[in-house]
Tab-separated table of C-alpha atoms and ligand atoms in Angstrom:
chain	number	residue	atom	x	y	z
A	8	ILE	CA	128.747	107.946	118.526
A	9	GLU	CA	127.124	105.791	121.591
A	10	GLU	CA	127.499	102.496	121.766
A	11	SER	CA	123.628	101.741	121.912
A	12	VAL	CA	123.501	103.498	118.251
A	13	ALA	CA	126.443	101.588	117.669
A	14	GLU	CA	125.247	98.746	118.429
A	15	ASP	CA	121.744	99.458	116.296
A	16	ILE	CA	123.620	99.766	113.432
A	17	ALA	CA	125.305	97.023	113.561
A	18	ARG	CA	121.943	94.328	114.400
A	19	PHE	CA	120.613	96.483	111.332
A	20	GLU	CA	123.880	96.082	109.270
A	21	GLU	CA	123.209	91.947	110.085
A	22	SER	CA	119.855	91.915	109.633
A	23	PHE	CA	119.632	93.689	106.388
A	24	SER	CA	121.631	91.346	104.072
A	25	GLY	CA	124.071	93.376	101.899
A	26	ILE	CA	123.085	96.857	102.802
A	27	ASN	CA	126.751	97.610	103.719
A	28	LYS	CA	127.638	96.521	100.469
A	29	ARG	CA	126.188	99.293	99.091
A	30	TYR	CA	125.518	102.117	102.171
A	31	ARG	CA	128.242	102.830	104.831
A	32	LEU	CA	125.956	103.391	108.091
A	33	ILE	CA	127.409	106.517	110.145
A	34	ASN	CA	124.980	107.300	112.757
A	35	ARG	CA	121.167	107.326	113.983
A	36	ILE	CA	119.857	110.305	112.896
A	37	GLY	CA	115.970	110.089	113.791
A	38	GLU	CA	113.995	107.963	115.593
A	39	GLY	CA	110.304	108.722	115.342
A	40	THR	CA	106.787	106.630	115.579
A	41	PHE	CA	107.149	105.092	112.705
A	42	SER	CA	110.847	104.350	111.856
A	43	THR	CA	114.479	104.915	112.119
A	44	VAL	CA	116.648	107.410	110.347
A	45	TYR	CA	119.953	106.950	109.349
A	46	LYS	CA	122.828	108.676	107.865
A	47	ALA	CA	124.976	106.880	105.985
A	48	GLU	CA	127.741	107.035	102.801
A	49	ASP	CA	126.129	105.773	99.490
A	50	LEU	CA	129.566	103.680	98.732
A	51	GLU	CA	128.672	103.556	94.505
A	52	TYR	CA	127.573	107.283	94.304
A	53	ASN	CA	130.564	107.973	91.985
A	54	ASN	CA	130.135	104.843	90.196
A	55	PHE	CA	127.034	105.006	88.702
A	56	ASN	CA	127.260	108.715	88.465
A	57	ASN	CA	123.911	108.481	90.241
A	58	SER	CA	121.282	111.131	89.965
A	59	TRP	CA	118.267	111.033	92.044
A	60	ASP	CA	115.989	109.498	89.564
A	61	ILE	CA	114.304	106.234	91.058
A	62	ASP	CA	114.343	105.039	87.596
A	63	GLU	CA	117.409	105.387	87.566
A	64	HIS	CA	117.838	102.684	90.531
A	65	SER	CA	114.980	100.326	90.429
A	66	ASN	CA	116.329	98.276	88.233
A	67	ARG	CA	120.076	98.552	89.311
A	68	LYS	CA	121.595	95.376	91.389
A	69	TRP	CA	123.816	96.225	93.787
A	70	ALA	CA	127.643	96.133	93.007
A	71	SER	CA	129.955	93.417	94.259
A	72	PRO	CA	132.662	94.877	96.782
A	73	GLY	CA	135.179	94.663	94.360
A	74	GLN	CA	133.632	96.894	92.061
A	75	ARG	CA	133.383	99.543	95.374
A	76	ARG	CA	135.935	102.243	93.215
A	77	ARG	CA	135.419	105.677	94.896
A	78	THR	CA	136.248	107.984	92.016
A	79	SER	CA	135.847	111.084	93.727
A	80	LYS	CA	136.660	112.539	97.040
A	81	ARG	CA	133.694	113.980	97.725
A	82	PRO	CA	131.498	111.683	100.015
A	83	HIS	CA	127.868	111.571	99.047
A	84	TYR	CA	125.601	111.044	102.351
A	85	VAL	CA	122.211	109.971	102.232
A	86	ALA	CA	119.245	109.127	104.710
A	87	ILE	CA	118.110	105.602	104.818
A	88	LYS	CA	114.541	104.969	106.270
A	89	LYS	CA	113.841	101.766	107.828
A	90	ILE	CA	110.403	101.634	108.373
A	91	TYR	CA	108.828	99.537	111.027
A	92	VAL	CA	107.902	96.377	110.199
A	93	THR	CA	104.685	96.974	112.549
A	94	SER	CA	103.288	99.668	109.375
A	95	SER	CA	101.304	97.460	107.080
A	96	PRO	CA	102.421	96.751	103.729
A	97	GLY	CA	99.447	99.539	102.182
A	98	ARG	CA	100.585	101.929	104.168
A	99	ILE	CA	104.252	101.399	103.162
A	100	LEU	CA	103.381	101.492	99.699
A	101	ASN	CA	101.455	104.320	100.070
A	102	GLU	CA	104.089	106.431	101.386
A	103	LEU	CA	106.787	105.460	98.277
A	104	ASP	CA	103.546	105.615	95.916
A	105	LEU	CA	103.598	109.211	97.372
A	106	LEU	CA	107.310	110.159	97.049
A	107	HIS	CA	107.275	108.277	93.348
A	108	ASP	CA	104.839	111.165	91.909
A	109	LEU	CA	106.813	114.246	94.266
A	110	LYS	CA	109.708	113.337	92.547
A	111	ASN	CA	109.918	116.438	91.113
A	112	SER	CA	108.271	118.391	93.100
A	113	GLU	CA	110.712	121.406	94.592
A	114	GLU	CA	111.543	121.695	97.972
A	115	VAL	CA	110.371	117.872	98.466
A	116	CYS	CA	112.528	115.667	99.452
A	117	PRO	CA	113.370	113.415	96.606
A	118	LEU	CA	113.203	109.272	97.303
A	119	ILE	CA	116.290	107.776	95.327
A	120	THR	CA	115.194	104.032	96.115
A	121	ALA	CA	113.891	101.454	98.114
A	122	PHE	CA	115.088	98.115	98.900
A	123	ARG	CA	113.630	95.582	100.828
A	124	HIS	CA	114.607	91.948	102.711
A	125	MET	CA	112.316	89.677	104.007
A	126	ASP	CA	110.000	92.209	106.039
A	127	GLN	CA	112.189	94.956	106.409
A	128	VAL	CA	111.400	97.896	104.417
A	129	VAL	CA	114.237	100.837	103.882
A	130	ALA	CA	113.427	104.332	101.723
A	131	VAL	CA	116.781	105.981	100.226
A	132	LEU	CA	116.799	109.732	100.077
A	133	PRO	CA	119.189	112.032	100.302
A	134	TYR	CA	120.850	113.204	102.839
A	135	PHE	CA	119.628	117.522	103.757
A	136	GLN	CA	121.558	119.065	106.304
A	137	HIS	CA	119.784	120.961	108.746
A	138	ARG	CA	119.299	122.619	112.272
A	139	ASP	CA	117.010	121.039	114.935
A	140	PHE	CA	113.828	123.660	115.058
A	141	ARG	CA	114.445	123.936	119.529
A	142	GLU	CA	117.927	125.388	118.441
A	143	TYR	CA	117.097	128.922	116.236
A	144	TYR	CA	112.725	129.377	117.333
A	145	ARG	CA	113.570	131.242	119.628
A	146	ASP	CA	115.330	133.515	117.750
A	147	MET	CA	113.878	133.829	114.211
A	148	ARG	CA	113.566	137.250	113.276
A	149	ILE	CA	110.651	138.207	110.991
A	150	SER	CA	112.638	138.851	108.007
A	151	ASP	CA	114.458	135.079	109.008
A	152	MET	CA	110.292	133.861	109.542
A	153	ARG	CA	109.632	135.069	105.583
A	154	LEU	CA	112.133	132.823	104.299
A	155	TYR	CA	111.530	129.835	106.298
A	156	PHE	CA	107.441	130.725	105.400
A	157	LYS	CA	108.347	131.243	101.372
A	158	SER	CA	110.582	127.547	101.393
A	159	LEU	CA	107.666	125.667	103.165
A	160	PHE	CA	105.043	126.888	101.238
A	161	ILE	CA	107.145	126.517	98.269
A	162	ALA	CA	106.994	122.633	99.241
A	163	LEU	CA	103.837	122.779	100.059
A	164	LYS	CA	102.144	124.216	96.603
A	165	SER	CA	103.781	121.546	94.710
A	166	VAL	CA	102.237	118.581	96.720
A	167	HIS	CA	98.556	120.054	96.795
A	168	ALA	CA	99.144	120.759	93.048
A	169	LYS	CA	98.934	117.213	92.728
A	170	HIS	CA	96.351	116.624	95.288
A	171	ILE	CA	97.983	115.163	97.869
A	172	LEU	CA	97.352	116.266	101.703
A	173	HIS	CA	100.745	115.750	103.879
A	174	ARG	CA	98.496	115.436	106.609
A	175	ASP	CA	101.586	116.008	108.619
A	176	ILE	CA	103.378	119.367	108.592
A	177	LYS	CA	105.632	120.126	111.528
A	178	PRO	CA	108.500	121.091	111.952
A	179	THR	CA	110.535	117.581	112.862
A	180	ASN	CA	108.907	117.615	108.982
A	181	PHE	CA	110.295	120.283	107.086
A	182	LEU	CA	113.930	119.868	107.247
A	183	TYR	CA	115.552	123.357	107.464
A	184	ASN	CA	119.056	124.992	106.952
A	185	PRO	CA	118.495	128.491	108.300
A	186	GLU	CA	121.923	129.212	106.920
A	187	GLN	CA	121.086	128.815	103.180
A	188	ALA	CA	117.069	129.713	104.226
A	189	ARG	CA	116.013	127.085	102.444
A	190	GLY	CA	113.690	123.602	103.699
A	191	VAL	CA	113.086	120.437	102.736
A	192	LEU	CA	109.882	118.205	103.199
A	193	VAL	CA	109.853	114.762	104.412
A	194	ASP	CA	107.835	112.321	105.857
A	195	PHE	CA	105.302	110.948	103.771
A	196	GLY	CA	104.002	108.192	105.909
A	197	LEU	CA	100.388	110.147	106.992
A	198	ALA	CA	100.235	111.324	103.277
A	199	GLU	CA	97.113	111.054	101.152
A	200	ARG	CA	95.128	111.668	98.355
A	201	GLU	CA	92.523	114.307	98.171
A	202	GLY	CA	89.195	112.388	97.744
A	203	THR	CA	90.716	109.337	99.400
A	204	ASP	CA	87.362	108.038	101.391
A	205	TRP	CA	85.370	110.821	101.139
A	206	HIS	CA	81.569	111.226	102.282
A	207	GLN	CA	79.585	114.224	101.479
A	208	CYS	CA	80.032	116.825	104.213
A	209	ASP	CA	77.835	119.644	105.534
A	210	CYS	CA	81.172	122.136	104.950
A	211	THR	CA	80.979	122.028	100.883
A	212	LEU	CA	76.953	122.409	101.026
A	213	PRO	CA	75.862	126.028	100.078
A	214	SER	CA	75.285	127.956	103.148
A	215	GLU	CA	71.616	128.222	102.930
A	216	GLU	CA	70.956	124.237	102.401
A	217	ARG	CA	73.485	123.879	105.579
A	218	ARG	CA	71.054	126.077	107.705
A	219	SER	CA	67.795	124.402	106.819
A	220	ARG	CA	69.461	120.829	107.197
A	221	ILE	CA	70.773	122.434	111.143
A	222	ALA	CA	66.743	123.364	111.387
A	223	HIS	CA	65.549	120.738	111.504
A	224	SER	CA	67.857	118.618	113.291
A	225	HIS	CA	67.167	116.446	116.022
A	226	TYR	CA	68.948	118.724	118.192
A	227	ALA	CA	67.795	121.831	117.307
A	228	GLN	CA	63.948	120.241	117.533
A	229	THR	CA	64.890	119.435	121.026
A	230	GLN	CA	66.085	123.293	121.764
A	231	GLN	CA	62.636	123.998	120.792
A	232	ALA	CA	60.686	121.822	122.368
A	233	GLY	CA	62.648	123.763	125.462
A	234	HIS	CA	64.856	120.715	126.470
A	235	GLN	CA	67.645	122.538	127.811
A	236	VAL	CA	70.688	119.927	126.289
A	237	SER	CA	72.795	120.125	129.423
A	238	ALA	CA	74.516	116.964	129.669
A	239	TYR	CA	76.130	114.091	126.872
A	240	PRO	CA	73.245	112.274	126.250
A	241	LYS	CA	73.123	109.108	127.763
A	242	ASN	CA	71.401	107.240	124.862
A	243	ASP	CA	73.130	108.124	121.840
A	244	VAL	CA	71.254	107.236	118.872
A	245	ARG	CA	73.324	109.295	116.793
A	246	SER	CA	75.306	107.060	114.282
A	247	SER	CA	78.683	107.274	115.108
A	248	ARG	CA	81.064	109.242	112.259
A	249	ARG	CA	84.488	108.498	111.006
A	250	ALA	CA	86.872	110.185	109.327
A	251	ASN	CA	90.853	110.386	109.467
A	252	ARG	CA	92.261	111.783	111.954
A	253	ALA	CA	96.258	110.943	111.639
A	254	GLY	CA	98.198	113.708	112.327
A	255	THR	CA	99.931	114.816	115.138
A	256	ARG	CA	98.444	116.406	118.424
A	257	GLY	CA	98.109	120.453	118.397
A	258	PHE	CA	99.058	120.923	114.378
A	259	ARG	CA	95.416	119.214	113.577
A	260	ALA	CA	93.219	121.749	112.016
A	261	PRO	CA	89.449	122.106	113.435
A	262	GLU	CA	87.916	120.369	110.763
A	263	VAL	CA	90.142	117.402	111.477
A	264	LEU	CA	89.270	117.733	115.394
A	265	LEU	CA	85.580	117.581	114.008
A	266	LYS	CA	86.122	114.713	111.770
A	267	CYS	CA	84.777	116.265	108.847
A	268	THR	CA	84.796	113.692	105.704
A	269	GLN	CA	85.473	115.714	103.056
A	270	GLN	CA	89.047	117.079	104.243
A	271	ASN	CA	91.415	118.722	101.779
A	272	THR	CA	94.829	120.115	101.029
A	273	SER	CA	93.851	123.393	103.544
A	274	ILE	CA	94.774	121.245	106.522
A	275	ASP	CA	98.011	121.736	106.096
A	276	MET	CA	98.028	125.325	105.853
A	277	TRP	CA	96.859	125.142	109.493
A	278	SER	CA	99.546	123.154	110.498
A	279	ALA	CA	101.967	125.996	109.070
A	280	GLY	CA	99.964	127.922	110.942
A	281	VAL	CA	100.685	126.393	114.352
A	282	ILE	CA	104.042	126.736	113.490
A	283	LEU	CA	104.294	130.676	113.082
A	284	LEU	CA	102.033	131.107	115.922
A	285	THR	CA	105.026	129.310	117.415
A	286	LEU	CA	107.810	130.992	115.834
A	287	LEU	CA	105.648	134.545	116.812
A	288	SER	CA	105.218	133.020	120.781
A	289	ARG	CA	108.462	131.585	120.848
A	290	ARG	CA	106.348	128.845	122.348
A	291	PHE	CA	107.018	125.145	121.474
A	292	PRO	CA	105.012	123.553	121.447
A	293	PHE	CA	102.571	126.160	121.498
A	294	PHE	CA	99.425	123.876	121.898
A	295	HIS	CA	99.965	120.517	124.454
A	296	SER	CA	96.735	118.603	124.357
A	297	ALA	CA	95.659	115.230	125.749
A	298	ASP	CA	93.561	114.162	123.538
A	299	ASP	CA	91.131	115.509	120.571
A	300	ILE	CA	88.551	116.404	122.548
A	301	ASP	CA	91.419	119.018	124.730
A	302	ALA	CA	92.642	119.916	121.458
A	303	LEU	CA	89.421	121.587	120.326
A	304	LEU	CA	89.187	123.321	123.488
A	305	GLU	CA	92.934	124.456	123.294
A	306	ILE	CA	91.476	126.380	119.954
A	307	THR	CA	88.477	127.643	121.903
A	308	THR	CA	90.789	129.300	124.357
A	309	ILE	CA	91.920	131.468	121.264
A	310	PHE	CA	88.846	132.010	119.276
A	311	GLY	CA	86.080	131.982	121.535
A	312	ARG	CA	83.152	129.898	121.815
A	313	LYS	CA	81.056	131.677	119.154
A	314	LYS	CA	83.574	131.180	116.538
A	315	MET	CA	83.969	127.554	117.341
A	316	LYS	CA	80.246	126.435	117.402
A	317	GLU	CA	79.811	128.232	114.052
A	318	THR	CA	82.921	126.122	113.336
A	319	SER	CA	81.194	123.096	114.382
A	320	LEU	CA	77.906	123.997	112.243
A	321	LEU	CA	79.979	123.428	109.038
A	322	HIS	CA	80.964	120.557	109.526
A	323	GLY	CA	77.052	119.286	111.327
A	324	GLN	CA	78.495	119.189	114.613
A	325	ILE	CA	76.993	120.835	118.106
A	326	PHE	CA	79.950	122.591	120.396
A	327	GLU	CA	79.054	122.614	123.121
A	328	THR	CA	80.834	123.518	126.805
A	329	ASN	CA	80.302	123.945	130.123
A	330	ILE	CA	83.438	125.589	131.664
A	331	PRO	CA	82.174	128.825	132.452
A	332	SER	CA	86.286	130.458	131.122
A	333	TYR	CA	85.898	130.112	127.612
A	334	SER	CA	85.239	133.235	126.103
A	335	GLU	CA	82.660	134.564	123.738
A	336	ASN	CA	84.094	136.377	121.084
A	337	GLY	CA	88.449	134.875	122.654
A	338	HIS	CA	91.105	136.964	122.703
A	339	SER	CA	93.493	138.892	119.580
A	340	LEU	CA	96.481	137.098	118.737
A	341	GLU	CA	98.281	140.132	118.807
A	342	LYS	CA	97.745	139.870	123.103
A	343	ILE	CA	98.631	136.508	122.511
A	344	ILE	CA	101.525	136.813	121.337
A	345	LEU	CA	102.426	139.793	123.702
A	346	TRP	CA	101.440	137.361	126.278
A	347	CYS	CA	103.551	134.871	125.938
A	348	THR	CA	106.666	137.343	124.883
A	349	SER	CA	105.904	138.993	128.446
A	350	ARG	CA	105.052	142.536	126.442
A	351	SER	CA	101.335	142.297	127.894
A	352	GLY	CA	101.915	145.322	130.358
A	353	LYS	CA	102.517	148.977	130.016
A	354	ASP	CA	105.648	150.781	128.908
A	355	SER	CA	107.891	153.154	130.660
A	356	THR	CA	105.583	156.329	129.231
A	357	GLY	CA	101.982	154.194	130.933
A	358	ALA	CA	101.199	153.604	126.967
A	359	LYS	CA	99.878	150.312	126.092
A	360	ILE	CA	102.850	147.929	124.706
A	361	GLU	CA	102.128	147.218	121.193
A	362	LEU	CA	103.551	144.823	118.626
A	363	GLU	CA	106.350	146.165	116.330
A	364	ASP	CA	105.144	146.364	112.987
A	365	ASP	CA	106.619	143.803	110.931
A	366	GLU	CA	105.086	141.387	113.861
A	367	LYS	CA	101.470	143.136	113.303
A	368	GLU	CA	102.030	142.140	109.505
A	369	ALA	CA	103.268	138.583	110.626
A	370	VAL	CA	100.198	138.190	112.283
A	371	GLU	CA	98.220	139.178	109.609
A	372	PHE	CA	99.006	136.786	107.738
A	373	LEU	CA	98.434	134.727	110.735
A	374	TYR	CA	95.291	134.990	110.511
A	375	ARG	CA	94.929	133.591	107.019
A	376	LEU	CA	96.542	130.412	107.991
A	377	LEU	CA	94.404	129.974	111.882
A	378	GLU	CA	91.342	130.519	109.435
A	379	CYS	CA	88.586	127.452	110.904
A	380	ASP	CA	86.570	127.423	107.822
A	381	PRO	CA	89.144	125.533	105.958
A	382	THR	CA	87.539	127.160	102.448
A	383	LYS	CA	88.160	130.414	103.248
A	384	ARG	CA	91.585	129.681	104.705
A	385	ILE	CA	95.003	131.009	102.297
A	386	THR	CA	95.798	127.986	99.902
A	387	ALA	CA	99.857	127.493	99.341
A	388	GLU	CA	99.760	129.347	96.299
A	389	GLU	CA	98.227	132.407	97.415
A	390	ALA	CA	99.994	132.718	100.423
A	391	LEU	CA	103.247	132.624	97.857
A	392	ARG	CA	101.540	135.767	96.888
A	393	HIS	CA	100.501	137.392	99.734
A	394	PRO	CA	103.085	140.469	101.025
A	395	PHE	CA	104.267	139.095	104.073
A	396	ILE	CA	105.966	136.381	101.700
A	397	THR	CA	106.928	138.562	98.571
A	398	LYS	CA	108.808	140.794	100.871
A	399	ALA	CA	111.105	137.560	101.470
A	400	PHE	CA	112.190	138.311	98.145
A	401	GLU	CA	112.818	141.764	97.654
B	518	LIG	P1	109.318	109.296	110.796
B	518	LIG	O1	107.856	108.732	109.917
B	518	LIG	O2	109.667	108.221	111.867
B	518	LIG	O3	108.615	110.516	111.541
B	518	LIG	P2	110.360	110.991	109.093
B	518	LIG	O4	110.855	110.260	107.486
B	518	LIG	O5	109.822	111.832	109.689
B	518	LIG	O6	110.246	109.715	109.867
B	518	LIG	O7	112.431	111.222	109.274
B	518	LIG	C1	112.294	111.668	111.130
B	518	LIG	C2	113.563	112.193	111.658
B	518	LIG	O8	114.651	112.090	110.378
B	518	LIG	C3	113.655	113.278	110.829
B	518	LIG	O9	112.630	114.534	111.356
B	518	LIG	C4	114.950	114.393	110.277
B	518	LIG	O10	115.458	114.479	111.417
B	518	LIG	C5	115.698	112.563	109.750
B	518	LIG	N1	115.420	112.251	108.551
B	518	LIG	C6	114.425	112.186	107.591
B	518	LIG	N2	114.872	112.570	106.496
B	518	LIG	C7	115.868	113.353	106.486
B	518	LIG	C8	116.591	113.583	105.602
B	518	LIG	N3	116.843	113.615	104.445
B	518	LIG	N4	118.216	114.059	105.295
B	518	LIG	C9	118.382	114.470	106.608
B	518	LIG	N5	117.541	113.865	107.802
B	518	LIG	C10	116.618	113.293	107.926
B	519	LIG	MG1	107.737	112.295	110.798
């Protein structure tokens, strides 16, 4: 391993006294915004015949080095997640608490145990052998995608059944092993329980009531009075809107970008849709925006102005843009995938190139994930019953 990594490991072992009595740190495998993750060998695993159950571990003291009798030859690997000390205690507790709730959930990487030394907290998870998304996303066949998403939706179904939003569904948080066609969901650092800090949003109102609220809005009245809303108001008198927008750029659902104040588990399904779009178009990252407004405009490029206006109104927001290049109705996802895979021309007989039949089936499913109205978007449970996924079982 690199010298700088070896130094980093040495520093960690030094500062977190006692960690090397129980674990032998092998390598650094992840370095994110919120943590550093190391691969390690659990030196006591065989002594205790540990299962992946946190309750068995939580009261157990670290064994002394003399006790380090290794009964079996097979080493047992773990992932040690060192959460940056700049994270608030509340936030760290939230991640561990949710992982604890999800310990028996299918395709969710279970928490083995957690330790604290001074201000440093580490979470210990079973090491999951996987491959980097960048290595395989260009080569996945539709049949491979069915298996990938079957595994991801099993994970999301079990998380959503507990009314937990993951909030950060993206390839680096779903560790996938293409050879086994199995993956595990990791990283509950941004996850939250449904209903946390909820305020009424127009999207949950019956459509009649929503329409009448819009008709009486300040915006509608200035429009009726003949004032063109041509620029951003200089003195905006509206109260500012606050909503959780945590997540990763390019994977955020429209309602997250539009600051919906009643976001639910369906935001994760949109993010899964972005992964499927990435695989079908063979472009990663597919969306590449600088900020939320940019992200909304990227979505507008695909779905068109009309759809974005409707979607904004759902959440009591007005969508206006003076950029002329956005078309009213956008473009079909079929067309976008053909463009991205350089098949937008005609074939040798002069006929327009079309998607393959199984790709068409995938696109039909993709429309159910990238549904702008969260109340109409497919759920994880429904997705597992969708023909696109059930074919993976055949
Ligand atoms: P962060 O909050 O910093 O993004 P993650 O929990 O997503 O932390 O972990 C970061 C990276 O570490 C992952 O993308 C993955 O590469 C690696 N990793 C995390 N957990 C495991 C695990 N259980 N097995 C193998 N690798 C893991
Ligand atoms: Mg992560």
